[in-house]
Short mmCIF file of C-alpha atoms in Angstrom, two decimals:
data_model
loop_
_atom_site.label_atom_id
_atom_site.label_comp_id
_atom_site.label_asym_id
_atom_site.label_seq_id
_atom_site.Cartn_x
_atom_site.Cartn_y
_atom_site.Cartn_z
CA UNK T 16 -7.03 11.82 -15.94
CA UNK T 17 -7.79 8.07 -16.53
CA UNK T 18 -5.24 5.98 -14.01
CA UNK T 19 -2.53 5.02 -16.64
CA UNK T 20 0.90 4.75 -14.12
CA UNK T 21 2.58 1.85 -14.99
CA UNK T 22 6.88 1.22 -15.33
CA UNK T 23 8.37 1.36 -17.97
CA UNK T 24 8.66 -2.57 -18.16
CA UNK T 25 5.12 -2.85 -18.69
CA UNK T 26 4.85 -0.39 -21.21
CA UNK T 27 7.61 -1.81 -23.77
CA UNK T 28 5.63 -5.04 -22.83
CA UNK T 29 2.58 -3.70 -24.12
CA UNK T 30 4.30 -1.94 -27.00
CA UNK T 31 5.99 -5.18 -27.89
CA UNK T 32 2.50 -7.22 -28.12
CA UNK T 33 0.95 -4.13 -30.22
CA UNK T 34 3.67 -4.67 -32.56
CA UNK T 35 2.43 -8.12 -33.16
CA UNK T 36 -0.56 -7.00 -34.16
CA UNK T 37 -0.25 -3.54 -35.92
CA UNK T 38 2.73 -2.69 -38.93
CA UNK T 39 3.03 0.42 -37.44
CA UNK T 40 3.47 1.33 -33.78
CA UNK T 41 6.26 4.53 -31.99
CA UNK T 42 6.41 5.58 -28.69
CA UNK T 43 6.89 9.33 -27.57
CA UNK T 44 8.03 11.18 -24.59
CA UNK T 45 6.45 14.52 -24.52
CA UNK T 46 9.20 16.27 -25.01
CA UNK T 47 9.80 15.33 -28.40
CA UNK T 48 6.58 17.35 -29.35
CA UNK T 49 8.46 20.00 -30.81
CA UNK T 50 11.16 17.53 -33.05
CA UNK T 51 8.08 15.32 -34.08
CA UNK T 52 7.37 15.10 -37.91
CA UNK T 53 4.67 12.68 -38.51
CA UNK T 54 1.41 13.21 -40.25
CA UNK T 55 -1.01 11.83 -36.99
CA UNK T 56 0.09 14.42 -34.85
CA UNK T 57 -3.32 15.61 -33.98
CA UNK T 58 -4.60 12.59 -32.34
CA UNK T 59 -0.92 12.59 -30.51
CA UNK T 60 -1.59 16.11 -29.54
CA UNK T 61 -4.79 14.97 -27.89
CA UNK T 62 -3.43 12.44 -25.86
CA UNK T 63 -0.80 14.55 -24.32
CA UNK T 64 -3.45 17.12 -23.70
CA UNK T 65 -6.25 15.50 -22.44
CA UNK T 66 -4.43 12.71 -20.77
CA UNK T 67 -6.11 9.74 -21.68
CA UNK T 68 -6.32 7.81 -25.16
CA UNK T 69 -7.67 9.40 -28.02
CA UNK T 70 -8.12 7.62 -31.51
CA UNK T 71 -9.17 8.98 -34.74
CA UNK T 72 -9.91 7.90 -37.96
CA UNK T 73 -7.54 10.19 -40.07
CA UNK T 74 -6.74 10.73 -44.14
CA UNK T 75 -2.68 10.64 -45.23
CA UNK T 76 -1.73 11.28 -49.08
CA UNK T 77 -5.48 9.42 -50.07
CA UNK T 78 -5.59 6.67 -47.49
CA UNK T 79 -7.60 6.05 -44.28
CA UNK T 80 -5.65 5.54 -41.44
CA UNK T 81 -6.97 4.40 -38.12
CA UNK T 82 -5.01 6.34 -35.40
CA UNK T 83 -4.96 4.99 -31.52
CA UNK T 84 -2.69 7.03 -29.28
CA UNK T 85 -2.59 5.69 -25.58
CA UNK T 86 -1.46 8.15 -22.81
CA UNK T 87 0.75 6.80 -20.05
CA UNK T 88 3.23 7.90 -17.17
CA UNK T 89 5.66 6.24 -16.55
CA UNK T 90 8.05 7.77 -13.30
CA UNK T 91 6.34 11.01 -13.67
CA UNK T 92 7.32 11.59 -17.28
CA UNK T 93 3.95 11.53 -19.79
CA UNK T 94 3.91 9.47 -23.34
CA UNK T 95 1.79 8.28 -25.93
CA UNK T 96 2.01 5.27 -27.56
CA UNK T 97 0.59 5.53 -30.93
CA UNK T 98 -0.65 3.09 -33.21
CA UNK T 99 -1.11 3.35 -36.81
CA UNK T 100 -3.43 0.96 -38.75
CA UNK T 101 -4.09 1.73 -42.72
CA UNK T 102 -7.59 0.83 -43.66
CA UNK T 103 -7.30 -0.54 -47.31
CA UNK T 104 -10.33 -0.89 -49.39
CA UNK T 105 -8.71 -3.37 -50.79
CA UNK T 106 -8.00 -5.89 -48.21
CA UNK T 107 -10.58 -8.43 -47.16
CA UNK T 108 -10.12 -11.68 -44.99
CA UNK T 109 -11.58 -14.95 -45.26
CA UNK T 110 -13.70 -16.30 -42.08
CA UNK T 111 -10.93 -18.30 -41.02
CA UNK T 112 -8.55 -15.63 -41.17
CA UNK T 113 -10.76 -13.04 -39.73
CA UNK T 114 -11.40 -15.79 -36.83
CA UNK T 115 -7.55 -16.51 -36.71
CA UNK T 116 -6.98 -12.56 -36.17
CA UNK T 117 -9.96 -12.27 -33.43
CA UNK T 118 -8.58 -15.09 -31.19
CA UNK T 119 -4.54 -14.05 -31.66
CA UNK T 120 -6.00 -10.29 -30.45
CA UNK T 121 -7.92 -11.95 -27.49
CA UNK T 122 -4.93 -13.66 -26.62
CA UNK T 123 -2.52 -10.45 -26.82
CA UNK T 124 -5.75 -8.59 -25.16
CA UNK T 125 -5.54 -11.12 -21.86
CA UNK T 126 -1.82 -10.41 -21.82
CA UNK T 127 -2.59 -6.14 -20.72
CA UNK T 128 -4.56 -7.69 -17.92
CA UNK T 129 -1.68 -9.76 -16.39
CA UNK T 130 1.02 -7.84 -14.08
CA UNK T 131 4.26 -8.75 -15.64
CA UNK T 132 5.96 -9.39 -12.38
CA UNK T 133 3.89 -11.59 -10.72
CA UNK T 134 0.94 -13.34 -13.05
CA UNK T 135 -1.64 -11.74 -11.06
CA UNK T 136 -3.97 -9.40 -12.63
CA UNK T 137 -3.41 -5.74 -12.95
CA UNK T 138 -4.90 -2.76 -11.90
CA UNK T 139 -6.48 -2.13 -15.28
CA UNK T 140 -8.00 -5.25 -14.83
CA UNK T 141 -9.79 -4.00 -11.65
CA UNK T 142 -10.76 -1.23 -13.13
CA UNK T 143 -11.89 -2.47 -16.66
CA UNK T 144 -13.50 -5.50 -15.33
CA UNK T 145 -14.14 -5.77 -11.76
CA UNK T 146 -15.26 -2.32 -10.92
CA UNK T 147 -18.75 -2.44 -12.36
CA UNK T 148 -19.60 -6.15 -11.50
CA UNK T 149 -22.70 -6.49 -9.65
CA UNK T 150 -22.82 -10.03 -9.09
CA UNK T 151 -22.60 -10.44 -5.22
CA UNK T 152 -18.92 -11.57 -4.05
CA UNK T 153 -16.71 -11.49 -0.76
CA UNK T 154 -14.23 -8.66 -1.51
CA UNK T 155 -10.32 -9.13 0.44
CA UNK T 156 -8.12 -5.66 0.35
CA UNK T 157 -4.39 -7.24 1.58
CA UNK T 158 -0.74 -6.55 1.52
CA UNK T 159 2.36 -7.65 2.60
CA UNK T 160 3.67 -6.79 6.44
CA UNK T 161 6.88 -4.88 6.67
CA UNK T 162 7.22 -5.03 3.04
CA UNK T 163 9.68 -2.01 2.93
CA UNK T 164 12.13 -3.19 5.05
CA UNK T 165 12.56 -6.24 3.40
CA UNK T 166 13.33 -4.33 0.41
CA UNK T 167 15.39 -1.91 2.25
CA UNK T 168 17.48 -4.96 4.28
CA UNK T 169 17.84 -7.18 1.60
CA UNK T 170 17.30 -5.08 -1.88
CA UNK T 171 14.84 -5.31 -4.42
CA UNK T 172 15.54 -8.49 -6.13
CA UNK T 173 14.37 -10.36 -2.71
CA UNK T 174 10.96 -8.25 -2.52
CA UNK T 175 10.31 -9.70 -6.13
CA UNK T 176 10.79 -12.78 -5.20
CA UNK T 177 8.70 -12.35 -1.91
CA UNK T 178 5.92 -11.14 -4.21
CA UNK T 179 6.03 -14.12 -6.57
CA UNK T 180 6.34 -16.12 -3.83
CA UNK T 181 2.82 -15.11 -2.19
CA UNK T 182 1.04 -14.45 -4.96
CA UNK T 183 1.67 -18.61 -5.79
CA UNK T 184 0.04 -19.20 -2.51
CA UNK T 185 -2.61 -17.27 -2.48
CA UNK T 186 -3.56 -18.45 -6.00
CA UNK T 187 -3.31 -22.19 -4.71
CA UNK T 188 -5.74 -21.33 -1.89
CA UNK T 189 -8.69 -19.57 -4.69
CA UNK T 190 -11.63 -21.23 -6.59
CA UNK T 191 -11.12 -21.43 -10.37
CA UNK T 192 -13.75 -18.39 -10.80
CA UNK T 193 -12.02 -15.96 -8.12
CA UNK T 194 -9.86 -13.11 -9.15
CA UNK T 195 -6.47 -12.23 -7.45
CA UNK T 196 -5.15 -8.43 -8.28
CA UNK T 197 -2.27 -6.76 -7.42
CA UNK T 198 -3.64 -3.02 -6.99
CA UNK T 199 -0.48 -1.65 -5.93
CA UNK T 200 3.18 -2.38 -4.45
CA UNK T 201 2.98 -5.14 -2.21
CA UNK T 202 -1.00 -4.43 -1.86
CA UNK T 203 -3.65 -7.08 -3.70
CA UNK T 204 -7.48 -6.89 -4.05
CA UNK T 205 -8.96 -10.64 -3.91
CA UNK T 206 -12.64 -10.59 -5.67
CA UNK T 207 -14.41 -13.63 -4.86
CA UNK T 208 -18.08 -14.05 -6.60
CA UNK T 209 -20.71 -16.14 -4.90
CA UNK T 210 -19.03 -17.02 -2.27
CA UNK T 211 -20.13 -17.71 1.52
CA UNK T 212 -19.14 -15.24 4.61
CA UNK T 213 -17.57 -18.86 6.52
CA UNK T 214 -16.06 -20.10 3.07
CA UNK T 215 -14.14 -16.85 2.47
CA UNK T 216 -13.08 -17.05 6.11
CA UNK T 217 -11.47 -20.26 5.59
CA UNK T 218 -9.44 -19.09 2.96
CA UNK T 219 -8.70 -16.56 3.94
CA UNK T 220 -7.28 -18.01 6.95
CA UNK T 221 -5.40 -21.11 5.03
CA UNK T 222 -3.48 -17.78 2.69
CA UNK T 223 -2.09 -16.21 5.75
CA UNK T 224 -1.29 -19.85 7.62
CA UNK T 225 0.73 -20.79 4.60
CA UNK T 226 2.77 -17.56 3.84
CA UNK T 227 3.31 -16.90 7.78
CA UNK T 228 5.16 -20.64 7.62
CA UNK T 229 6.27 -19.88 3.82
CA UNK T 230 10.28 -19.78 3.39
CA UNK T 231 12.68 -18.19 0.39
CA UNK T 232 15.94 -20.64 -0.19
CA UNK T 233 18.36 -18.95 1.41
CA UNK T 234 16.64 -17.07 3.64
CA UNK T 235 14.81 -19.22 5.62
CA UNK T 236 15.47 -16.76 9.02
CA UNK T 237 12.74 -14.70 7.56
CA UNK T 238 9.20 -15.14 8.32
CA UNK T 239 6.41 -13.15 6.41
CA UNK T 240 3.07 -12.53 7.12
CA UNK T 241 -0.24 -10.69 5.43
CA UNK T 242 -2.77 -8.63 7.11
CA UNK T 243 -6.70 -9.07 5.28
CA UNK T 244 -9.43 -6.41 5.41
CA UNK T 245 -12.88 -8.22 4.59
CA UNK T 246 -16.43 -7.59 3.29
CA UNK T 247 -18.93 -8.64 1.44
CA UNK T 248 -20.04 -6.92 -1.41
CA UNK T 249 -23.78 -7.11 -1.71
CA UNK T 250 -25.28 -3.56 -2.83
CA UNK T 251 -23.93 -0.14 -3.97
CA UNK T 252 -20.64 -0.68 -5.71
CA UNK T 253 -17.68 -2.91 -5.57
CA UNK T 254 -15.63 0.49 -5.57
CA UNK T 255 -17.23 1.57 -2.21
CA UNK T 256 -17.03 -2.22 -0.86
CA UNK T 257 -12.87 -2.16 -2.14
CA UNK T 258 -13.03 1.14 0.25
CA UNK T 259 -14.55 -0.69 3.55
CA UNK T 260 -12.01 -3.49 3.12
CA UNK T 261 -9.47 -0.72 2.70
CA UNK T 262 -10.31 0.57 5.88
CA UNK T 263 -10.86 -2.83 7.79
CA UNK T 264 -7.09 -3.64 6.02
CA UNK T 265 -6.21 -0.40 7.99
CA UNK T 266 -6.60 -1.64 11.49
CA UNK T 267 -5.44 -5.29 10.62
CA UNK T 268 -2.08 -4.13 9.98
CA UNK T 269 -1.79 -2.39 13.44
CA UNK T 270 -1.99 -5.82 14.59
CA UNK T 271 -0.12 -7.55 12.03
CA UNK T 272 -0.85 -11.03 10.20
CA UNK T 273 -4.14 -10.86 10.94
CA UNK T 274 -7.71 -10.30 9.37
CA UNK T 275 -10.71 -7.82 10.13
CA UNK T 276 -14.47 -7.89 9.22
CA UNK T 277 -16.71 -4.98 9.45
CA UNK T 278 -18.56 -7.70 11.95
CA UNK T 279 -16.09 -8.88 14.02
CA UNK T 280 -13.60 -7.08 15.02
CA UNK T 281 -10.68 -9.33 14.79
CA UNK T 282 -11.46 -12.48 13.32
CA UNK T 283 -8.44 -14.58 12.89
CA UNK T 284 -5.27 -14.05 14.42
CA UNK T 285 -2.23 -16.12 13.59
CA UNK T 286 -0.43 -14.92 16.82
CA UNK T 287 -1.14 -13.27 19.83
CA UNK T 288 -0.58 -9.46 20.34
CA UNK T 289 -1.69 -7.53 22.64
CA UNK T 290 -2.59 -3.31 22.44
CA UNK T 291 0.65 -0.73 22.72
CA UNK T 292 1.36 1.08 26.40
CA UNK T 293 1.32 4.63 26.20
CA UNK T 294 2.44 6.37 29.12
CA UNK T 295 0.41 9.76 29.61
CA UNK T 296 2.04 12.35 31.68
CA UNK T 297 0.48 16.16 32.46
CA UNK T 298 -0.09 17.65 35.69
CA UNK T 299 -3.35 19.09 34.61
CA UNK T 300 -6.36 16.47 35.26
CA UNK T 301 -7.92 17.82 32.57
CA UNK T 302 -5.59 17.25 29.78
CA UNK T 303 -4.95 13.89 30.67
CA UNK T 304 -8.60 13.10 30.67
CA UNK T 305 -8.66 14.52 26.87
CA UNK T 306 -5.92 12.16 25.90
CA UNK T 307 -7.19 9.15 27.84
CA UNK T 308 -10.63 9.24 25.67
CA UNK T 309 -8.93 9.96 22.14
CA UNK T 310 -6.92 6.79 22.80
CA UNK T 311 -8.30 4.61 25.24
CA UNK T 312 -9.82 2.26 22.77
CA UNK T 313 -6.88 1.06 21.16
CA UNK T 314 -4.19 1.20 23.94
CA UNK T 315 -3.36 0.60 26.89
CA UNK T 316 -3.03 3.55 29.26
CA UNK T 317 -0.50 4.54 32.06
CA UNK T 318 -1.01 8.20 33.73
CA UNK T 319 2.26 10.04 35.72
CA UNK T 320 0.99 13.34 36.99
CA UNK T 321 5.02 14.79 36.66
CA UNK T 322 8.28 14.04 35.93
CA UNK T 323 9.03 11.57 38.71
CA UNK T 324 5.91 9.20 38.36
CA UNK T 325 7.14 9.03 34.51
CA UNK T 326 10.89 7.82 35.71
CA UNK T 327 9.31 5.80 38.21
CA UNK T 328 6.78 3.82 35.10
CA UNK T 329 9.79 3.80 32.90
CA UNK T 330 11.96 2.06 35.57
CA UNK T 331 9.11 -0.10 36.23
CA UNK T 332 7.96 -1.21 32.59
CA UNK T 333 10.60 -0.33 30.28
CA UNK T 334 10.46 -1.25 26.95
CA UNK T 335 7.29 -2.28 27.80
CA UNK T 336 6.13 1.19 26.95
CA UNK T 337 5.09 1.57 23.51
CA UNK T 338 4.89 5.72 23.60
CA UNK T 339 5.23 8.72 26.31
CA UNK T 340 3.28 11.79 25.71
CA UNK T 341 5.27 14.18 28.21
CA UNK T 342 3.85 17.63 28.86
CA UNK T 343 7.24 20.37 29.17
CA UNK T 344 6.07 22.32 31.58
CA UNK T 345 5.66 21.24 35.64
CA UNK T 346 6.47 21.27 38.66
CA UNK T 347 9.90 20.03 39.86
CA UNK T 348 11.17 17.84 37.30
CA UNK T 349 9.83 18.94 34.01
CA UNK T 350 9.36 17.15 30.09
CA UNK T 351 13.25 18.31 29.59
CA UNK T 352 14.69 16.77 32.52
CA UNK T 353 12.58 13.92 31.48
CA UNK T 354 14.14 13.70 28.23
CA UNK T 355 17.68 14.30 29.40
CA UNK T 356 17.78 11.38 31.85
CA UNK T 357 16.06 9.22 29.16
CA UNK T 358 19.05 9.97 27.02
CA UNK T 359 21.33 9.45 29.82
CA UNK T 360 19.54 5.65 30.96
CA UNK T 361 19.51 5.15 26.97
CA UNK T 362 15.72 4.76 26.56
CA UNK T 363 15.25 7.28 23.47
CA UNK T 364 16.30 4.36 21.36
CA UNK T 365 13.33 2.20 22.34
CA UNK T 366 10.62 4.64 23.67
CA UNK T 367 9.40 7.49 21.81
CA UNK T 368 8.51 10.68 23.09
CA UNK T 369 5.64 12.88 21.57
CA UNK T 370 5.87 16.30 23.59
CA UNK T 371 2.81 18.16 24.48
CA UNK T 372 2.18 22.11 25.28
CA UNK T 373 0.50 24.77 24.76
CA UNK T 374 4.13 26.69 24.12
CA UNK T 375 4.36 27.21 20.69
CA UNK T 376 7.72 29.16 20.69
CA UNK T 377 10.47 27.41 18.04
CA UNK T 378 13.29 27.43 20.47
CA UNK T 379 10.84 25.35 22.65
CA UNK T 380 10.42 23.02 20.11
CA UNK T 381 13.73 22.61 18.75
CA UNK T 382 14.57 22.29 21.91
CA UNK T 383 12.94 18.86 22.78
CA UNK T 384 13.61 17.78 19.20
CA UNK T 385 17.30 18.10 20.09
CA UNK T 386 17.17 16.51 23.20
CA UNK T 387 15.86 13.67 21.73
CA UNK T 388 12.03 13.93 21.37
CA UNK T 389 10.37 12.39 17.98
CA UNK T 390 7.23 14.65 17.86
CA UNK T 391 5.33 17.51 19.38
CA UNK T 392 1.93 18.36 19.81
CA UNK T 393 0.35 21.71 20.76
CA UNK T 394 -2.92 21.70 22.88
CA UNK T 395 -6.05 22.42 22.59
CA UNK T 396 -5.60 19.16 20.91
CA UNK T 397 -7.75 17.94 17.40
CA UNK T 398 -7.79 14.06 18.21
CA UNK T 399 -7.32 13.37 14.39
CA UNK T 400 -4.19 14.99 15.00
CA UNK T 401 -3.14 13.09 18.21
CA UNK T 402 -4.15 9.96 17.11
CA UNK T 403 -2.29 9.71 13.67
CA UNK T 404 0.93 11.25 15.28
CA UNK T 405 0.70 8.65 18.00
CA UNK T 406 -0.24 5.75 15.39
CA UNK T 407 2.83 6.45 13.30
CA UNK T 408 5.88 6.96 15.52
CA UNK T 409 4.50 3.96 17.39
CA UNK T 410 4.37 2.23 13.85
CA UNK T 411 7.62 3.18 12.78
CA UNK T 412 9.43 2.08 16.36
CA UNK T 413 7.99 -1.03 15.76
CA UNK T 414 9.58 -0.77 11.87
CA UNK T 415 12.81 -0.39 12.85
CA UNK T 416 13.10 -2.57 15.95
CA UNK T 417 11.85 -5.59 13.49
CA UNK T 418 14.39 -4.29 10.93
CA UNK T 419 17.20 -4.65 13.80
CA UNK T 420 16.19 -8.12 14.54
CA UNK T 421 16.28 -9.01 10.99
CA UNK T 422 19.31 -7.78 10.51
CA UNK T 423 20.56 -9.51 13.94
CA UNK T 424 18.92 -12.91 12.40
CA UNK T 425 20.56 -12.87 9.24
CA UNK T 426 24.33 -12.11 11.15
CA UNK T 427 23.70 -14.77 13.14
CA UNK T 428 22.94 -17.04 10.43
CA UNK T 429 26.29 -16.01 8.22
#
């Protein structure tokens, strides 16, 4: 199925600029197959079952018709748009006319390339005009940090305007012949041909400089920030150099307002953070030795060989502990008594626990569930699986302790 997911803004957009140019244009849900009584149903038929857009040239009571139905979905329901131009043998166009026709279609044409919210281009464009370019170019995968919970704190209308507001930044900051894209959400491709590795650097560097300091009247508590995955697209395809900066995007945002290369590993930062603390604790050697190498390049690492050491490093750090992983089962004071004096020192609200066992019994999970834990793993252990869990509770700590202090910012301000 051809990538046709747009909202239903966009599509009575497009249907609106089709009706400029053809007498004869209808929209169906597929649904209404059954009440439909047209004469093009065919080519309609073909849409809906093949998924993409079909167009025919098709005969109606001794006239030629030509028949373009585009498939779309639009919040999971499917529709065609189709578009009905008679072919008269009759008509015929001067070359002004015909030259007045081909330049008001352009125009229209340019217009299915824009994204209606924010002027940049679409992701048809990407796909219709970027993906096959071979002309070398610096390619930037970004999006906006903590996106969702400005939309969640402060509703929709504001992440529209945060969106307008960036994209107007980042298209001051770009050479005439570079490309801005929004692929998706709050996420943007940046194609850039024939440009340097230290020129793209610099701009890249003056985009996230002037949204981190960027403001929105009425709001000027909150600060915003991008993180940038880069490359440089020089052979194979701009689809597998979109899927490096993807990835390099990936590890950016663990660090937030920041940008990564496939060379360096972090080349600009517009703050200073430092790795996440987890806080390992097992009683078997072993198993702490397992975790230590899945995570040891990306965090820093505390090891309690029971229950008491891990009191002892909470008392000592705090909330300077990104993450426990807390074994259930040892000696003395065990991964529940662990958790309940947590809860009763009120730590479960800024540390995270991930439990780890070999038990796999459901009362043993519910268990720590109830008392508070906010995941569990179950040794041996796949360090796909450990990492990701790890990755995304600390991620989405870090979501809601930047939500609270949003929310404490903007109280403060009213």
């Amino acid at each position: 199925m051809q990538n046709s997911k747009i909202t239903m803004k966009e599509l009575l957009y497009k249907m609106v600029c089709y009706q400029e140019l053809y007498p004869n244009v209808h929209l169906f849900e597929k649904t209404d197959l059954n009440q439909m009584n047209f004469n093009f149903l065919s080519s309609t038929i073909e849409a809906f079952r093949l998924k993409k857009d079909c167009t025919k040239l098709e005969y109606c009571k001794d006239k030629l018709y030509h028949v373009i139905s585009k498939y779309y979905v639009v919040d999971q329901k499917e529709y065609v748009m189709e578009i009905i131009c008679c072919l008269d043998e009759q008509l015929e166009l001067s070359r002004q006319e015909n030259s007045n026709l081909i330049l008001k279609y352009l125009g229209k044409h340019d217009d299915f390339y824009l994204d209606v919210l924010t002027g940049a281009y679409n992701r048809r464009f990407y796909e219709e005009k970027i993906k096959h370019q071979t002309t070398p170019a610096g390619i930037v995968m970004l999006d906006v940090d903590d996106f969702k919970i400005y939309n969640d704190t402060f509703g929709h209308d504001f992440g529209d305007r945060v969106l307008k507001m960036i994209v107007e930044h980042i298209k001051n900051s770009l050479r005439n012949q570079d490309k801005l894209i929004r692929y998706g959400g709050d996420e943007f491709i940046i194609y850039l041909p024939n440009i340097e590795k230290e020129d793209l650097y610099l701009i890249m560097q003056n985009i996230l400089k002037n949204i981190h300091h960027a403001t929105i009247k009425g709001y000027e508590s909150v600060q915003f920030s991008m993180s940038a995955g880069i490359t440089m697209y020089q052979t194979g395809t701009i689809e597998e150099a979109v899927s490096l900066a993807d990835h390099l995007l990936y590890h950016a945002k663990r660090k937030k307002n920041c940008i990564f290369t496939e060379l360096d590993h972090q080349y600009y930062s517009d703050r200073n953070d430092t790795k996440q603390t987890i806080l390992i604790v097992d009683d078997s050697e072993l198993n702490r030795a397992i975790l230590y190498e899945i995570l040891k390049d990306d965090f820093y690492l505390l090891e309690a060989t029971n229950g008491q050491e891990c009191i002892d490093y909470i008392k000592q750090y705090g909330s300077g502990i990104s993450l426990i992983l807390l074994d259930i089962i040892m000696p003395e004071i065990d991964g529940f008594d662990v958790l309940q004096w947590m809860e009763q020192e009120k730590w479960l609200d800024d540390i995270p626990v991930i439990l780890i066992s070999s038990e796999d019994s459901a009362n043993i999970i519910n268990k720590g569930f109830v008392m508070g834990a906010s995941d569990y793993i179950k040794r041996p252990f796949d360090y796909r699986i450990v990492y990701r869990r790890v990755y995304n509770i600390i991620k989405l700590y870090a979501k809601q302790k930047r939500l609270m202090d949003l929310l404490k910012k903007q109280v403060e301000k009213n």
